[in-house]
Short mmCIF file of C-alpha atoms in Angstrom, two decimals:
data_model
loop_
_atom_site.label_atom_id
_atom_site.label_comp_id
_atom_site.label_asym_id
_atom_site.label_seq_id
_atom_site.Cartn_x
_atom_site.Cartn_y
_atom_site.Cartn_z
CA MET S 26 25.42 -75.51 28.95
CA ASP S 27 27.50 -74.58 25.89
CA LEU S 28 28.00 -70.79 25.88
CA SER S 29 29.84 -70.52 22.57
CA GLN S 30 28.44 -67.93 20.18
CA ASP S 31 27.44 -70.60 17.63
CA ALA S 32 25.54 -72.58 20.26
CA VAL S 33 23.70 -69.46 21.44
CA LEU S 34 22.75 -68.41 17.90
CA ALA S 35 21.42 -71.91 17.24
CA LEU S 36 18.79 -71.30 19.94
CA ALA S 37 17.34 -68.30 18.06
CA PRO S 38 13.83 -68.78 16.63
CA ASP S 39 14.67 -66.73 13.51
CA GLU S 40 17.15 -64.35 11.90
CA ALA S 41 15.18 -61.29 13.06
CA SER S 42 15.70 -62.30 16.69
CA ILE S 43 19.45 -62.61 16.14
CA LYS S 44 19.62 -59.15 14.59
CA ALA S 45 17.57 -57.64 17.41
CA ALA S 46 19.69 -59.38 20.06
CA ARG S 47 22.92 -58.02 18.60
CA GLY S 48 21.46 -54.53 18.95
CA LEU S 49 21.06 -55.09 22.70
CA MET S 50 24.64 -56.15 23.43
CA ALA S 51 25.83 -52.71 24.57
CA PRO S 52 26.87 -53.02 28.27
CA ALA S 53 25.12 -49.72 29.01
CA LYS S 54 21.77 -51.43 28.35
CA TRP S 55 22.43 -53.95 31.14
CA PRO S 56 22.59 -52.29 34.58
CA LEU S 57 22.54 -55.78 36.14
CA LEU S 58 24.34 -58.86 34.84
CA GLY S 59 25.26 -62.00 36.76
CA VAL S 60 25.98 -65.73 36.56
CA ASP S 61 26.43 -68.73 38.82
CA GLU S 62 26.59 -72.49 38.27
CA HIS S 63 22.79 -72.72 37.91
CA ALA S 64 21.62 -69.58 36.10
CA ILE S 65 22.44 -66.48 34.09
CA TRP S 66 20.45 -63.32 34.71
CA GLY S 67 20.31 -59.63 33.90
CA GLU S 68 18.18 -56.52 33.66
CA CYS S 69 17.89 -54.96 30.21
CA GLN S 70 16.82 -51.33 29.93
CA GLY S 71 14.08 -50.94 27.35
CA SER S 72 11.92 -47.99 26.37
CA GLY S 73 10.02 -48.04 29.68
CA SER S 74 11.15 -46.90 33.08
CA LYS S 75 11.43 -50.42 34.47
CA PRO S 76 14.07 -52.74 32.94
CA TYR S 77 13.15 -56.20 31.70
CA GLN S 78 14.15 -59.04 34.01
CA VAL S 79 15.86 -61.75 31.95
CA GLN S 80 16.91 -65.14 33.31
CA VAL S 81 18.22 -68.42 31.93
CA ASP S 82 18.27 -71.79 33.69
CA ARG S 83 21.55 -73.40 32.57
CA ASN S 84 20.17 -76.89 33.22
CA GLY S 85 17.95 -76.73 30.13
CA PRO S 86 18.43 -74.22 28.89
CA ALA S 87 15.14 -72.59 29.85
CA PHE S 88 14.33 -68.90 29.47
CA LYS S 89 12.12 -66.38 31.22
CA CYS S 90 11.77 -62.67 30.47
CA SER S 91 9.32 -60.02 31.65
CA CYS S 92 8.99 -58.58 28.12
CA PRO S 93 5.77 -59.21 26.10
CA SER S 94 7.52 -61.04 23.23
CA ARG S 95 5.92 -64.25 21.95
CA LYS S 96 9.21 -65.66 20.69
CA PHE S 97 11.17 -68.20 22.69
CA PRO S 98 13.85 -67.31 23.47
CA CYS S 99 13.22 -63.59 23.03
CA LYS S 100 15.83 -61.08 21.89
CA HIS S 101 16.68 -60.20 25.50
CA GLY S 102 17.45 -63.82 26.39
CA LEU S 103 19.65 -64.21 23.32
CA ALA S 104 21.44 -60.92 24.00
CA LEU S 105 22.10 -61.98 27.59
CA LEU S 106 23.76 -65.23 26.50
CA LEU S 107 25.72 -63.50 23.74
CA LEU S 108 27.06 -60.98 26.25
CA VAL S 109 28.19 -63.71 28.63
CA ALA S 110 29.70 -65.69 25.75
CA GLN S 111 31.62 -62.60 24.64
CA GLN S 112 32.64 -61.35 28.09
CA PRO S 113 32.53 -64.11 30.76
CA CYS S 114 31.50 -62.91 34.22
CA SER S 115 32.64 -64.11 37.62
CA ASN S 116 30.07 -65.91 39.76
CA SER S 117 27.80 -63.79 41.94
CA THR S 118 24.74 -64.19 44.17
CA PRO S 119 21.45 -64.25 42.22
CA PRO S 120 18.65 -61.85 43.18
CA ALA S 121 15.43 -63.13 44.74
CA TRP S 122 13.45 -63.12 41.48
CA VAL S 123 15.98 -65.54 39.97
CA THR S 124 16.11 -67.94 42.91
CA GLU S 125 12.31 -67.98 43.18
CA TRP S 126 12.02 -68.94 39.51
CA LEU S 127 14.68 -71.66 39.80
CA ASP S 128 13.01 -73.05 42.93
CA SER S 129 9.62 -73.17 41.21
CA ARG S 130 11.13 -75.04 38.24
CA ARG S 131 12.89 -77.47 40.55
CA GLN S 132 9.70 -78.14 42.51
CA ARG S 133 7.72 -78.81 39.34
CA ALA S 134 10.39 -81.20 38.09
CA GLU S 135 10.46 -83.08 41.40
CA LYS S 136 6.68 -83.31 41.44
CA VAL S 137 6.66 -84.87 37.96
CA THR S 138 9.43 -87.38 38.67
CA THR S 139 8.77 -88.38 42.29
CA SER S 140 5.13 -87.70 43.12
CA PRO S 141 2.59 -90.20 41.82
CA GLN S 142 -0.39 -88.56 40.24
CA THR S 143 -3.62 -89.38 42.03
CA PRO S 144 -6.35 -87.63 40.07
CA SER S 145 -9.87 -87.96 41.31
CA SER S 146 -11.87 -90.58 39.47
CA PRO S 147 -14.29 -89.03 36.97
CA ASP S 148 -17.97 -89.78 37.18
CA PRO S 149 -18.52 -92.58 34.59
CA THR S 150 -22.09 -91.47 33.88
CA ALA S 151 -21.13 -87.83 33.31
CA GLN S 152 -18.13 -88.86 31.23
CA ALA S 153 -20.25 -91.10 29.01
CA LYS S 154 -22.75 -88.28 28.55
CA ARG S 155 -20.00 -85.85 27.50
CA GLU S 156 -18.58 -88.38 25.05
CA ALA S 157 -22.02 -88.93 23.52
CA GLN S 158 -22.57 -85.19 23.14
CA ARG S 159 -19.18 -84.75 21.52
CA GLU S 160 -19.87 -87.62 19.14
CA GLN S 161 -23.14 -85.99 18.12
CA ARG S 162 -21.43 -82.65 17.45
CA MET S 163 -18.73 -84.39 15.43
CA GLN S 164 -21.30 -86.29 13.38
CA ALA S 165 -23.21 -83.07 12.66
CA GLY S 166 -20.00 -81.25 11.72
CA LEU S 167 -18.86 -84.00 9.37
CA GLN S 168 -22.28 -84.08 7.73
CA GLU S 169 -22.01 -80.32 7.16
CA LEU S 170 -18.55 -80.81 5.65
CA GLN S 171 -19.89 -83.55 3.35
CA THR S 172 -22.71 -81.29 2.13
CA TRP S 173 -20.27 -78.42 1.56
CA LEU S 174 -17.88 -80.59 -0.45
CA CYS S 175 -20.70 -81.91 -2.64
CA ASP S 176 -21.95 -78.36 -3.26
CA GLN S 177 -18.48 -77.15 -4.30
CA LEU S 178 -17.93 -80.04 -6.69
CA ARG S 179 -21.41 -79.63 -8.17
CA GLN S 180 -20.84 -75.92 -8.81
CA GLY S 181 -17.18 -76.25 -9.80
CA VAL S 182 -14.15 -75.09 -7.82
CA ALA S 183 -13.28 -72.12 -10.05
CA PRO S 184 -15.15 -69.61 -7.81
CA LEU S 185 -13.01 -70.74 -4.84
CA ILE S 186 -9.66 -70.00 -6.47
CA GLY S 187 -7.98 -67.08 -4.71
CA LYS S 188 -10.69 -66.88 -2.02
CA THR S 189 -10.06 -67.45 1.69
CA ALA S 190 -13.37 -66.54 3.34
CA PRO S 191 -15.25 -69.77 2.43
CA PHE S 192 -12.54 -71.93 4.00
CA LEU S 193 -12.11 -69.78 7.12
CA THR S 194 -15.86 -69.64 7.73
CA LEU S 195 -16.19 -73.41 7.48
CA ALA S 196 -13.07 -73.88 9.63
CA GLN S 197 -14.75 -71.98 12.47
CA ARG S 198 -17.81 -74.20 12.10
CA MET S 199 -15.56 -77.26 12.43
CA VAL S 200 -14.05 -75.82 15.63
CA ASP S 201 -17.57 -75.48 17.04
CA ALA S 202 -18.17 -79.13 16.09
CA GLN S 203 -15.02 -80.17 18.02
CA LEU S 204 -13.16 -81.10 14.84
CA PRO S 205 -9.94 -79.07 15.22
CA GLY S 206 -8.01 -81.32 12.84
CA VAL S 207 -10.45 -80.60 10.01
CA ALA S 208 -10.41 -76.89 10.87
CA LEU S 209 -6.61 -76.86 10.59
CA ARG S 210 -6.76 -78.42 7.11
CA LEU S 211 -9.32 -75.83 6.00
CA ARG S 212 -7.14 -72.99 7.28
CA ARG S 213 -4.24 -74.43 5.31
CA LEU S 214 -6.45 -74.39 2.22
CA ALA S 215 -7.09 -70.70 2.84
CA GLU S 216 -3.33 -70.08 3.12
CA GLN S 217 -2.75 -71.95 -0.13
CA GLN S 218 -5.27 -69.73 -1.89
CA GLU S 219 -3.40 -66.66 -0.66
CA GLN S 220 -0.24 -68.16 -2.18
CA GLY S 221 -1.86 -68.77 -5.57
CA ALA S 222 -2.72 -72.48 -5.42
CA GLU S 223 -4.30 -73.94 -8.54
CA ALA S 224 -7.48 -75.99 -8.95
CA ALA S 225 -5.58 -79.31 -9.13
CA GLN S 226 -4.10 -78.75 -5.67
CA LEU S 227 -7.51 -77.80 -4.28
CA LEU S 228 -9.08 -80.97 -5.69
CA THR S 229 -6.31 -83.06 -4.15
CA GLU S 230 -7.10 -81.60 -0.73
CA PHE S 231 -10.82 -82.19 -1.29
CA GLY S 232 -10.01 -85.82 -2.03
CA GLN S 233 -8.19 -86.12 1.31
CA LEU S 234 -11.19 -84.68 3.14
CA GLN S 235 -13.57 -87.06 1.35
CA LEU S 236 -11.36 -90.03 2.21
CA LEU S 237 -11.46 -88.91 5.84
CA LEU S 238 -15.26 -88.69 5.74
CA ASP S 239 -15.55 -92.15 4.19
CA GLY S 240 -13.18 -93.60 6.78
CA PHE S 241 -15.17 -92.15 9.69
CA GLN S 242 -18.42 -93.59 8.31
CA ARG S 243 -16.82 -97.07 8.32
CA LEU S 244 -14.83 -96.54 11.50
CA GLU S 245 -15.94 -99.72 13.31
CA GLN S 246 -15.00 -101.88 10.31
CA LEU S 247 -11.37 -100.69 10.24
CA PRO S 248 -8.35 -101.97 12.19
CA GLU S 249 -7.72 -100.35 15.56
CA THR S 250 -4.61 -98.50 14.39
CA VAL S 251 -6.49 -96.98 11.44
CA GLN S 252 -9.32 -95.92 13.77
CA GLN S 253 -6.75 -94.14 15.94
CA ASP S 254 -5.28 -92.45 12.86
CA ILE S 255 -8.68 -91.17 11.76
CA ARG S 256 -9.59 -89.84 15.20
CA ALA S 257 -6.18 -88.17 15.53
CA THR S 258 -6.61 -86.55 12.09
CA LEU S 259 -10.01 -85.22 13.13
CA GLY S 260 -8.37 -83.76 16.23
CA GLN S 261 -9.55 -86.32 18.77
CA GLY S 262 -6.15 -87.44 20.01
CA ALA S 263 -5.36 -89.51 23.08
CA ASP S 264 -4.78 -87.61 26.33
CA ARG S 265 -1.48 -87.64 28.19
CA GLU S 266 -2.51 -90.26 30.74
CA ALA S 267 -3.67 -92.65 28.01
CA VAL S 268 -0.42 -92.25 26.08
CA LEU S 269 1.70 -92.93 29.17
CA ALA S 270 -0.49 -95.91 30.10
CA ALA S 271 -0.12 -97.44 26.62
CA ALA S 272 3.53 -98.19 27.51
CA ASP S 273 4.96 -97.54 24.03
CA LEU S 274 8.12 -96.20 25.64
CA CYS S 275 11.54 -95.66 24.10
CA ALA S 276 14.63 -94.67 26.10
CA ASP S 277 17.44 -93.28 23.98
CA ASP S 278 19.88 -90.46 23.33
CA TRP S 279 17.80 -88.11 21.20
CA LEU S 280 19.36 -85.89 18.54
CA VAL S 281 17.42 -82.68 17.83
CA LEU S 282 16.88 -82.57 14.05
CA ALA S 283 14.90 -79.33 13.82
CA VAL S 284 12.84 -76.88 15.88
CA GLU S 285 9.86 -75.00 14.38
CA HIS S 286 7.62 -72.28 15.82
CA SER S 287 4.26 -71.18 14.43
CA GLU S 288 1.19 -69.24 15.54
CA GLU S 289 -2.04 -71.25 15.95
CA ASP S 290 -5.21 -69.76 17.45
CA ARG S 291 -3.38 -67.14 19.54
CA LEU S 292 -0.96 -69.78 20.81
CA THR S 293 2.66 -70.41 19.94
CA ALA S 294 3.12 -73.96 18.67
CA ARG S 295 6.55 -75.56 18.81
CA ARG S 296 7.52 -78.72 16.91
CA VAL S 297 10.74 -80.44 17.92
CA TRP S 298 11.86 -83.27 15.61
CA LEU S 299 14.12 -85.95 17.12
CA GLN S 300 15.94 -89.12 16.12
CA GLY S 301 17.08 -91.77 18.59
CA ARG S 302 20.80 -92.49 18.29
CA GLN S 303 20.46 -96.17 19.23
CA HIS S 304 17.03 -97.22 17.91
CA GLN S 305 16.87 -94.77 14.96
CA ARG S 306 13.25 -94.00 15.88
CA MET S 307 11.94 -90.57 14.93
CA ALA S 308 9.80 -88.51 17.29
CA LEU S 309 7.89 -85.24 17.32
CA LEU S 310 7.42 -83.22 20.51
CA LEU S 311 4.50 -80.82 20.00
CA ASP S 312 4.05 -78.12 22.65
CA TYR S 313 1.90 -75.00 22.98
CA ALA S 314 2.48 -71.85 25.00
CA HIS S 315 0.45 -68.71 25.61
CA SER S 316 1.90 -65.38 24.57
CA GLN S 317 3.08 -64.47 28.07
CA ARG S 318 4.30 -67.91 29.10
CA PRO S 319 7.62 -69.35 27.87
CA PHE S 320 8.24 -73.02 27.13
CA GLU S 321 9.65 -74.94 30.07
CA GLN S 322 12.40 -76.58 28.00
CA SER S 323 14.52 -75.14 25.17
CA TYR S 324 15.93 -77.19 22.30
CA MET S 325 18.46 -76.45 19.59
CA ALA S 326 19.22 -78.34 16.38
CA GLY S 327 22.36 -80.43 16.84
CA ALA S 328 21.94 -80.97 20.58
CA CYS S 329 21.57 -84.47 22.03
CA PHE S 330 19.87 -85.40 25.32
CA GLN S 331 18.89 -88.52 27.23
CA ALA S 332 15.19 -89.13 27.88
CA THR S 333 12.41 -91.69 27.71
CA LEU S 334 9.58 -90.84 25.31
CA ALA S 335 6.02 -92.20 25.25
CA PHE S 336 4.59 -92.44 21.73
CA TYR S 337 1.02 -91.78 20.65
CA PRO S 338 -0.81 -94.76 19.09
CA GLY S 339 -1.42 -95.17 15.36
CA ASN S 340 0.34 -96.05 12.12
CA ALA S 341 3.71 -94.32 11.69
CA TYR S 342 2.62 -91.67 14.19
CA HIS S 343 5.72 -89.86 15.39
CA ARG S 344 4.22 -87.64 18.06
CA ALA S 345 5.52 -88.39 21.53
CA LEU S 346 5.60 -87.09 25.09
CA LEU S 347 8.46 -86.80 27.55
CA ALA S 348 7.92 -89.65 30.00
CA THR S 349 10.98 -88.70 32.06
CA GLY S 350 12.94 -85.53 32.68
CA VAL S 351 15.51 -84.35 30.15
CA GLN S 352 19.18 -84.72 31.02
CA PRO S 353 21.33 -81.64 30.28
CA PRO S 354 21.84 -81.62 26.49
CA GLN S 355 25.20 -81.84 24.78
CA VAL S 356 25.94 -80.02 21.52
CA MET S 357 27.21 -82.68 19.11
CA PHE S 358 26.35 -81.66 15.54
CA SER S 359 26.82 -85.31 14.56
CA GLN S 360 24.95 -86.38 11.46
CA PRO S 361 21.65 -88.25 11.83
CA GLN S 362 21.25 -91.69 10.29
CA GLY S 363 19.63 -91.39 6.86
CA SER S 364 18.78 -93.53 3.85
CA SER S 365 19.20 -93.01 0.13
CA LEU S 366 16.76 -90.83 -1.77
CA THR S 367 15.26 -93.92 -3.41
CA GLU S 368 14.82 -95.71 -0.07
CA ALA S 369 13.33 -92.59 1.53
CA SER S 370 10.80 -92.28 -1.30
CA TRP S 371 9.85 -95.95 -0.89
CA GLN S 372 9.45 -95.58 2.88
CA HIS S 373 7.33 -92.50 2.29
CA ALA S 374 5.04 -94.44 -0.09
CA GLN S 375 4.64 -97.26 2.44
CA THR S 376 3.79 -94.82 5.22
CA LEU S 377 1.19 -93.06 3.08
CA ALA S 378 -0.40 -96.41 2.27
CA GLN S 379 -0.83 -97.01 6.01
CA HIS S 380 -1.84 -93.45 6.90
CA PRO S 381 -3.04 -91.47 3.84
CA TRP S 382 -3.84 -88.36 5.95
CA HIS S 383 -0.29 -87.95 7.23
CA ASP S 384 0.56 -84.76 5.33
CA GLN S 385 3.86 -83.84 7.01
CA LEU S 386 6.00 -86.98 6.83
CA PRO S 387 9.61 -86.65 8.03
CA VAL S 388 12.39 -88.11 5.88
CA ILE S 389 16.17 -88.23 6.28
CA CYS S 390 18.22 -88.65 3.09
CA SER S 391 21.99 -89.11 3.05
CA GLY S 392 24.41 -88.39 0.22
CA VAL S 393 22.35 -85.47 -1.12
CA VAL S 394 23.91 -82.65 -3.16
CA ILE S 395 22.13 -79.27 -3.10
CA CYS S 396 21.93 -77.17 -6.27
CA TRP S 397 20.06 -74.11 -7.55
CA HIS S 398 18.46 -74.30 -11.00
CA GLN S 399 15.75 -72.24 -12.70
CA GLN S 400 14.80 -70.32 -9.55
CA HIS S 401 14.37 -73.51 -7.51
CA CYS S 402 16.45 -75.38 -4.96
CA TRP S 403 16.99 -79.07 -5.75
CA ALA S 404 18.30 -82.12 -3.90
CA LEU S 405 20.27 -84.47 -6.18
CA ALA S 406 21.33 -88.05 -5.44
CA HIS S 407 22.16 -90.95 -7.76
CA ASP S 408 20.39 -89.63 -10.87
CA HIS S 409 17.34 -88.64 -8.84
CA GLN S 410 16.26 -85.07 -8.16
CA LEU S 411 13.83 -83.59 -5.68
CA PRO S 412 12.49 -80.01 -5.62
CA LEU S 413 12.72 -78.39 -2.19
CA LEU S 414 10.19 -75.91 -0.77
CA LEU S 415 12.49 -73.07 0.25
CA THR S 416 12.51 -69.35 -0.28
CA GLU S 417 15.24 -67.98 -2.52
CA GLN S 418 17.17 -66.73 0.51
CA GLN S 419 16.89 -70.08 2.31
CA GLY S 420 17.92 -71.93 -0.85
CA TRP S 421 21.08 -69.88 -1.30
CA GLN S 422 21.90 -70.17 2.42
CA LEU S 423 21.62 -73.96 2.24
CA LEU S 424 23.71 -74.07 -0.94
CA ALA S 425 26.41 -71.92 0.66
CA ALA S 426 26.41 -73.97 3.88
CA SER S 427 26.82 -77.24 1.96
CA GLY S 428 29.74 -75.87 -0.09
CA GLY S 429 28.80 -78.15 -2.98
CA GLN S 430 29.48 -81.24 -0.86
CA ALA S 431 27.01 -84.01 -0.06
CA VAL S 432 24.82 -83.51 3.01
CA THR S 433 22.38 -85.53 5.08
CA LEU S 434 19.05 -83.78 4.55
CA PHE S 435 16.13 -83.75 6.97
CA ALA S 436 12.89 -82.68 5.28
CA GLN S 437 9.11 -82.95 5.55
CA TRP S 438 7.00 -84.33 2.75
CA GLN S 439 3.92 -82.22 2.10
CA PRO S 440 1.35 -82.51 -0.70
CA SER S 441 2.96 -79.49 -2.38
CA GLY S 442 6.54 -80.82 -2.12
CA TRP S 443 9.43 -81.50 0.24
CA ARG S 444 10.34 -78.81 2.77
CA ALA S 445 13.96 -78.87 3.94
CA LEU S 446 14.31 -78.28 7.70
CA SER S 447 17.97 -79.06 8.33
CA ALA S 448 21.08 -80.32 6.57
CA TRP S 449 24.11 -81.98 8.09
CA GLN S 450 27.80 -82.50 7.44
CA PRO S 451 30.52 -83.51 9.92
CA ALA S 452 30.65 -80.71 12.54
CA LEU S 453 28.07 -78.65 10.61
CA CYS S 454 24.30 -78.24 10.95
CA TRP S 455 22.22 -75.91 8.76
CA HIS S 456 18.79 -75.22 10.24
CA GLN S 457 15.97 -73.44 8.42
CA GLY S 458 14.99 -71.50 11.54
CA GLY S 459 18.42 -69.89 11.71
#
């Protein structure tokens, strides 16, 4: 595990966590601090009488802390690593609460890699009944969505501008109908209204929903891959066992392009974007964690690790699962393989033609120059320009990091524009999350 200050800071979920961690680096706040070849641990004195127990598995890294923070790693975990990076400690014997945690992680890893899963066979009759009931709820929910869309277009969308309640109410109805994918799109519409979205953007989103409804009505007439895309967009994705059984496996050295955290339905969602160094295939690891439970594995932009991934079915669907354990990552900060801005735009158009509901397409563009003009951040390449969705602070940070030189840019296409997630130069990685 790289314990340089830059490597530790790259693990931070945001700038606020870095600032808070620096405030905890006083040795007086750490009555216990220790390291060995497997772990780093400490006790950080907070406002309560009992100090927080902080521990890091160096073979990950993976974090655990007794504090109630929902960020991973939390400020205590970052402060612990920063302290050790600043003042290396001699090896010592870990306390019981550290060894118990390491043993439990090791046992889970061994169970995944060596023990074949033998789940009990489900009752086919009961399973068919559940599937039929779910299909009925989905049909009823989609019919309600169709009626709602027709009503809004008949009345005009002007009354919806700036309002969030209509979208949030319908989103909850879609959750009840087991259509979480539709509910997520409606919640995004509510967020867009809070941000001042105009009628044209709202109508574009309505068009996407109508296309989804039309596709579901003709589901049996469509190719298998398109059927899978539609069901995944509705929120009816394949389960883990089905993905692993499909055997769309790819073993590679995976470069971490970006790591994002967001809050979804009282859960912390983490999106880890990867690119295979040999096959150039892109992948998305999507994980969820409850507020009191940390993620098992930590990732940082610029790190590279060996693993085999199993990909979900569908057209240009990047989501994948870890089919094997992750080898200890190495911090490389080597640039990902990208294409020109023109080629990336063409690839994006082809992907949308295959999967029109894919609203967060990843793209990697090389030879891009970042500039700031008229209160917007732009990516320039070969007489082409692309507006980037960044705050003013993020835009200036990216401009300063690039130094006016060309970068390899990793971004997500969204209906409202391109959102820069990371930018790369030799031995340099700028990451939006910090």
